[in-house]
CSV table of N, CA and C in Angstrom, one decimal:
chain,number,residue,atom,x,y,z
A,1,MET,N,62.9,117.4,77.4
A,1,MET,CA,62.8,117.5,76.0
A,1,MET,C,62.6,119.1,75.9
A,2,HIS,N,63.0,119.7,74.8
A,2,HIS,CA,62.9,121.3,74.5
A,2,HIS,C,61.7,121.2,73.6
A,3,PHE,N,61.1,122.3,73.6
A,3,PHE,CA,59.9,122.8,72.8
A,3,PHE,C,60.2,124.2,72.4
A,4,VAL,N,59.8,124.5,71.0
A,4,VAL,CA,59.9,125.8,70.6
A,4,VAL,C,58.3,126.3,70.4
A,5,VAL,N,57.8,127.0,71.2
A,5,VAL,CA,56.4,127.3,71.1
A,5,VAL,C,56.3,128.8,70.4
A,6,LEU,N,55.6,128.6,69.4
A,6,LEU,CA,55.3,129.6,68.5
A,6,LEU,C,53.9,130.2,68.5
A,7,GLY,N,53.5,131.4,69.0
A,7,GLY,CA,52.2,131.7,68.8
A,7,GLY,C,51.9,133.1,68.0
A,8,THR,N,51.2,132.9,67.0
A,8,THR,CA,50.9,133.9,65.9
A,8,THR,C,49.6,134.5,66.0
A,9,HIS,N,49.2,135.7,65.8
A,9,HIS,CA,48.0,136.3,65.8
A,9,HIS,C,47.7,137.4,64.8
A,10,SER,N,46.6,137.8,64.5
A,10,SER,CA,46.4,138.8,63.6
A,10,SER,C,46.5,140.1,64.2
A,11,ALA,N,46.6,141.0,63.4
A,11,ALA,CA,46.6,142.6,64.1
A,11,ALA,C,45.4,142.8,64.6
A,12,GLU,N,44.2,142.2,64.4
A,12,GLU,CA,42.9,142.7,64.8
A,12,GLU,C,42.9,142.2,66.4
A,13,VAL,N,43.7,141.2,66.7
A,13,VAL,CA,43.7,140.6,68.2
A,13,VAL,C,45.1,140.9,68.9
A,14,CYS,N,45.7,141.6,68.2
A,14,CYS,CA,47.1,142.0,69.0
A,14,CYS,C,47.0,142.7,70.0
A,15,PRO,N,47.6,142.8,71.1
A,15,PRO,CA,47.4,143.5,72.4
A,15,PRO,C,47.8,145.1,72.0
A,16,THR,N,48.4,145.3,71.0
A,16,THR,CA,48.8,146.7,70.7
A,16,THR,C,47.6,147.4,69.9
A,17,SER,N,46.6,146.5,69.3
A,17,SER,CA,45.5,147.1,68.8
A,17,SER,C,43.9,146.7,69.3
A,18,ASN,N,44.2,145.7,70.1
A,18,ASN,CA,42.8,145.1,70.9
A,18,ASN,C,42.9,145.3,72.3
A,19,ALA,N,41.8,146.1,73.0
A,19,ALA,CA,41.6,146.3,74.3
A,19,ALA,C,41.6,145.1,75.1
A,20,LYS,N,40.8,144.2,74.8
A,20,LYS,CA,40.5,143.0,75.5
A,20,LYS,C,41.8,142.2,75.6
A,21,THR,N,42.3,142.0,74.4
A,21,THR,CA,43.5,141.3,74.4
A,21,THR,C,44.6,141.9,75.3
A,22,LYS,N,44.8,143.1,75.2
A,22,LYS,CA,45.6,144.0,76.0
A,22,LYS,C,45.5,143.8,77.6
A,23,ALA,N,44.3,143.8,78.0
A,23,ALA,CA,43.6,143.5,79.2
A,23,ALA,C,44.0,142.1,79.7
A,24,LEU,N,43.8,141.3,79.0
A,24,LEU,CA,44.1,139.8,79.1
A,24,LEU,C,45.7,139.6,79.4
A,25,LEU,N,46.5,140.2,78.7
A,25,LEU,CA,48.0,140.0,78.5
A,25,LEU,C,48.5,140.7,79.7
A,26,GLN,N,48.0,141.9,80.1
A,26,GLN,CA,48.4,142.5,81.2
A,26,GLN,C,48.1,141.8,82.6
A,27,GLU,N,47.1,141.1,82.6
A,27,GLU,CA,46.5,140.1,83.9
A,27,GLU,C,47.4,139.0,83.8
A,28,ILE,N,47.8,138.3,82.6
A,28,ILE,CA,48.1,137.0,82.6
A,28,ILE,C,50.0,137.1,82.6
A,29,ALA,N,50.5,138.0,82.0
A,29,ALA,CA,52.1,138.2,81.8
A,29,ALA,C,52.8,138.0,83.1
A,30,PRO,N,52.4,138.8,84.2
A,30,PRO,CA,52.9,138.4,85.3
A,30,PRO,C,53.1,137.1,86.0
A,31,GLN,N,51.9,136.5,85.6
A,31,GLN,CA,51.8,135.2,86.1
A,31,GLN,C,52.5,133.7,85.5
A,32,VAL,N,53.0,134.2,84.4
A,32,VAL,CA,53.6,133.1,83.3
A,32,VAL,C,54.5,132.4,84.0
A,33,SER,N,55.6,132.7,84.6
A,33,SER,CA,56.6,131.7,85.2
A,33,SER,C,56.0,131.1,86.3
A,34,THR,N,55.2,131.6,86.9
A,34,THR,CA,54.4,130.7,88.1
A,34,THR,C,53.5,129.6,87.5
A,35,LEU,N,52.7,129.9,86.4
A,35,LEU,CA,51.9,129.0,85.7
A,35,LEU,C,52.9,127.9,85.1
A,36,ALA,N,53.9,128.2,84.5
A,36,ALA,CA,54.9,127.2,83.8
A,36,ALA,C,55.2,126.4,85.1
A,37,GLU,N,55.6,126.9,86.2
A,37,GLU,CA,56.4,126.0,87.1
A,37,GLU,C,55.2,125.1,87.7
A,38,LYS,N,54.0,125.6,87.9
A,38,LYS,CA,52.7,124.8,88.3
A,38,LYS,C,52.6,123.7,87.6
A,39,HIS,N,52.9,123.6,86.3
A,39,HIS,CA,52.7,122.5,85.0
A,39,HIS,C,54.1,121.6,85.1
A,40,GLY,N,55.0,122.2,85.5
A,40,GLY,CA,56.1,121.2,85.4
A,40,GLY,C,57.0,121.6,84.2
A,41,VAL,N,56.8,122.9,83.7
A,41,VAL,CA,57.4,123.4,82.5
A,41,VAL,C,58.7,124.5,83.0
A,42,THR,N,59.7,124.3,82.4
A,42,THR,CA,60.7,125.4,82.5
A,42,THR,C,60.9,126.2,81.2
A,43,ILE,N,60.7,127.7,81.5
A,43,ILE,CA,60.9,128.5,80.6
A,43,ILE,C,62.5,128.6,80.2
A,44,VAL,N,63.2,128.2,79.3
A,44,VAL,CA,64.2,128.4,78.9
A,44,VAL,C,64.9,129.7,78.4
A,45,ALA,N,64.0,130.2,77.4
A,45,ALA,CA,64.1,131.6,76.9
A,45,ALA,C,62.8,132.0,76.5
A,46,GLY,N,62.8,133.5,76.7
A,46,GLY,CA,61.5,134.1,76.3
A,46,GLY,C,60.6,134.2,77.6
A,47,PRO,N,59.4,134.6,77.1
A,47,PRO,CA,58.6,134.9,76.0
A,47,PRO,C,59.2,136.1,75.3
A,48,PHE,N,59.2,136.0,73.8
A,48,PHE,CA,59.9,137.1,73.2
A,48,PHE,C,58.8,137.5,72.2
A,49,ALA,N,58.3,138.6,71.9
A,49,ALA,CA,57.5,139.2,71.2
A,49,ALA,C,58.0,140.1,70.0
A,50,ASN,N,57.6,140.2,68.8
A,50,ASN,CA,57.9,141.0,67.8
A,50,ASN,C,56.8,141.6,66.8
A,51,ARG,N,57.5,142.3,65.9
A,51,ARG,CA,56.3,143.2,65.2
A,51,ARG,C,55.6,142.3,64.2
A,52,GLU,N,56.0,141.1,64.1
A,52,GLU,CA,55.5,140.1,63.1
A,52,GLU,C,54.3,139.5,63.6
A,53,HIS,N,53.7,140.0,64.9
A,53,HIS,CA,52.6,139.5,65.5
A,53,HIS,C,52.9,137.8,65.8
A,54,THR,N,53.9,137.6,66.2
A,54,THR,CA,54.4,136.1,66.7
A,54,THR,C,55.1,136.3,68.1
A,55,LEU,N,54.6,135.3,68.9
A,55,LEU,CA,55.4,135.0,70.3
A,55,LEU,C,56.3,133.8,70.1
A,56,VAL,N,57.5,134.2,70.9
A,56,VAL,CA,58.3,132.7,70.9
A,56,VAL,C,58.7,132.5,72.3
A,57,VAL,N,58.6,131.2,72.7
A,57,VAL,CA,59.1,130.8,74.0
A,57,VAL,C,59.6,129.6,73.8
A,58,ILE,N,60.9,129.2,74.4
A,58,ILE,CA,61.6,128.0,74.5
A,58,ILE,C,61.4,127.4,75.8
A,59,VAL,N,60.7,126.1,75.9
A,59,VAL,CA,60.6,125.5,77.2
A,59,VAL,C,61.2,124.2,77.3
A,60,GLU,N,61.1,123.8,78.4
A,60,GLU,CA,61.6,122.3,78.7
A,60,GLU,C,60.6,121.7,79.6
A,61,THR,N,60.2,120.4,79.2
A,61,THR,CA,59.3,119.6,80.2
A,61,THR,C,59.4,118.1,79.6
A,62,ASP,N,59.1,117.3,80.6
A,62,ASP,CA,59.4,115.7,80.3
A,62,ASP,C,57.9,115.3,79.7
A,63,ARG,N,56.7,116.1,80.0
A,63,ARG,CA,55.7,115.7,79.5
A,63,ARG,C,55.0,116.7,78.4
A,64,ALA,N,54.6,116.3,77.3
A,64,ALA,CA,53.7,117.0,76.4
A,64,ALA,C,52.3,117.6,77.0
A,65,ASP,N,51.8,116.6,77.7
A,65,ASP,CA,50.6,117.1,78.4
A,65,ASP,C,50.6,118.3,79.2
A,66,ALA,N,51.9,118.4,79.9
A,66,ALA,CA,52.3,119.5,80.9
A,66,ALA,C,52.4,120.8,80.0
A,67,LEU,N,53.0,120.7,79.0
A,67,LEU,CA,53.1,121.8,78.1
A,67,LEU,C,51.7,122.2,77.7
A,68,ASP,N,50.8,121.4,77.2
A,68,ASP,CA,49.5,121.7,76.8
A,68,ASP,C,48.7,122.3,78.0
A,69,SER,N,48.8,121.9,79.1
A,69,SER,CA,48.1,122.4,80.2
A,69,SER,C,48.5,123.9,80.5
A,70,PHE,N,49.9,124.0,80.4
A,70,PHE,CA,50.4,125.5,80.6
A,70,PHE,C,49.8,126.5,79.5
A,71,ILE,N,49.9,125.9,78.2
A,71,ILE,CA,49.4,126.9,77.2
A,71,ILE,C,48.0,127.2,77.4
A,72,VAL,N,47.0,126.3,78.0
A,72,VAL,CA,45.6,126.6,78.1
A,72,VAL,C,45.6,127.3,79.3
A,73,ASP,N,46.4,127.2,80.5
A,73,ASP,CA,46.1,127.8,81.6
A,73,ASP,C,46.7,129.5,81.3
A,74,SER,N,47.9,129.6,80.6
A,74,SER,CA,48.3,130.8,80.4
A,74,SER,C,47.3,131.6,79.3
A,75,ARG,N,46.5,130.9,78.7
A,75,ARG,CA,45.4,131.6,77.8
A,75,ARG,C,46.0,131.9,76.4
A,76,LEU,N,47.2,131.3,76.3
A,76,LEU,CA,48.0,131.8,75.0
A,76,LEU,C,47.1,131.3,73.6
A,77,ALA,N,46.4,130.2,73.8
A,77,ALA,CA,45.9,129.9,72.7
A,77,ALA,C,44.4,130.5,72.5
A,78,GLN,N,44.1,131.3,73.3
A,78,GLN,CA,42.9,132.1,73.1
A,78,GLN,C,42.9,133.1,72.2
A,79,TRP,N,44.2,133.7,72.1
A,79,TRP,CA,44.4,134.8,71.1
A,79,TRP,C,45.6,134.5,70.0
A,80,ASN,N,45.8,133.4,69.9
A,80,ASN,CA,47.1,132.8,69.2
A,80,ASN,C,46.8,131.6,68.4
A,81,ARG,N,47.4,131.3,67.3
A,81,ARG,CA,47.4,130.0,66.7
A,81,ARG,C,49.0,129.5,67.2
A,82,VAL,N,48.9,128.5,67.9
A,82,VAL,CA,50.0,127.9,68.6
A,82,VAL,C,50.5,126.7,67.7
A,83,ARG,N,51.8,126.7,67.4
A,83,ARG,CA,52.8,125.7,67.0
A,83,ARG,C,53.7,125.3,67.9
A,84,ILE,N,53.9,124.1,68.2
A,84,ILE,CA,55.0,123.5,69.0
A,84,ILE,C,55.8,122.7,68.2
A,85,LEU,N,57.0,123.1,68.4
A,85,LEU,CA,58.2,122.3,67.4
A,85,LEU,C,59.0,121.6,68.8
A,86,PRO,N,59.0,120.1,68.7
A,86,PRO,CA,59.9,119.6,69.6
A,86,PRO,C,61.4,119.7,69.1
A,87,SER,N,62.3,120.1,69.9
A,87,SER,CA,63.7,120.6,69.4
A,87,SER,C,64.7,119.8,70.5
A,88,VAL,N,65.7,120.0,69.9
A,88,VAL,CA,67.1,119.5,70.9
A,88,VAL,C,68.0,120.4,70.8
A,89,PRO,N,68.8,120.6,71.8
A,89,PRO,CA,70.1,121.5,71.6
A,89,PRO,C,70.8,121.2,70.5
A,90,MET,N,71.7,122.2,69.9
A,90,MET,CA,72.5,121.9,68.8
A,90,MET,C,73.4,121.0,69.0
A,91,GLN,N,73.9,120.6,70.2
A,91,GLN,CA,75.0,119.8,70.6
A,91,GLN,C,74.4,118.3,70.3
A,92,GLN,N,73.3,118.1,70.7
A,92,GLN,CA,72.8,116.9,70.7
A,92,GLN,C,72.3,116.7,69.2
A,93,ALA,N,71.7,117.6,68.4
A,93,ALA,CA,71.6,117.5,67.1
A,93,ALA,C,72.8,117.0,66.2
A,94,MET,N,74.0,117.7,66.5
A,94,MET,CA,75.0,117.2,65.8
A,94,MET,C,75.7,115.9,66.2
A,95,GLN,N,75.4,115.5,67.5
A,95,GLN,CA,75.7,113.9,67.8
A,95,GLN,C,74.9,113.2,67.1
A,96,GLU,N,73.7,113.5,67.0
A,96,GLU,CA,72.8,112.5,66.1
A,96,GLU,C,73.0,112.4,64.7
A,97,LEU,N,73.6,113.6,64.3
A,97,LEU,CA,74.0,113.7,62.9
A,97,LEU,C,75.1,113.0,62.5
A,98,GLN,N,76.0,112.8,63.4
A,98,GLN,CA,77.1,112.1,63.3
A,98,GLN,C,76.8,110.6,63.4
A,99,GLU,N,75.8,110.1,64.1
A,99,GLU,CA,75.4,108.8,64.2
A,99,GLU,C,74.4,108.3,63.3
A,100,THR,N,73.8,109.1,62.4
A,100,THR,CA,72.7,108.9,61.6
A,100,THR,C,73.3,108.6,60.0
A,101,ALA,N,73.0,107.8,59.4
A,101,ALA,CA,73.4,107.5,57.8
A,101,ALA,C,72.9,108.5,57.0
A,102,SER,N,73.6,109.0,56.1
A,102,SER,CA,73.1,109.9,55.3
A,102,SER,C,72.2,109.1,54.2
A,103,LEU,N,71.2,110.0,53.6
A,103,LEU,CA,70.4,109.6,52.7
A,103,LEU,C,70.8,109.3,51.3
A,104,PHE,N,71.8,110.4,50.9
A,104,PHE,CA,72.4,110.4,49.8
A,104,PHE,C,73.7,110.3,49.7
């Protein structure tokens, strides 16, 4: 299953303005791939950062609890509000669209 993970934070805790968050990110960032692997999570794309104080990463895992463990271990939730969006590749979505009856 694919998941889009969105982490949003305020300017006050952004690594560009907060020394503690910056130090945490500098410590953890090099370990992200290893932490994901440890929990059975494959990083498909990202992590991506932008000027909107949002982090985006697309992952794949068979277990939601594995993703949760990865988020805790990577400490992403310590400085972000985390949203997890279960997702499917567009090809699968189009197939499901063809097989689903329309509402109207």
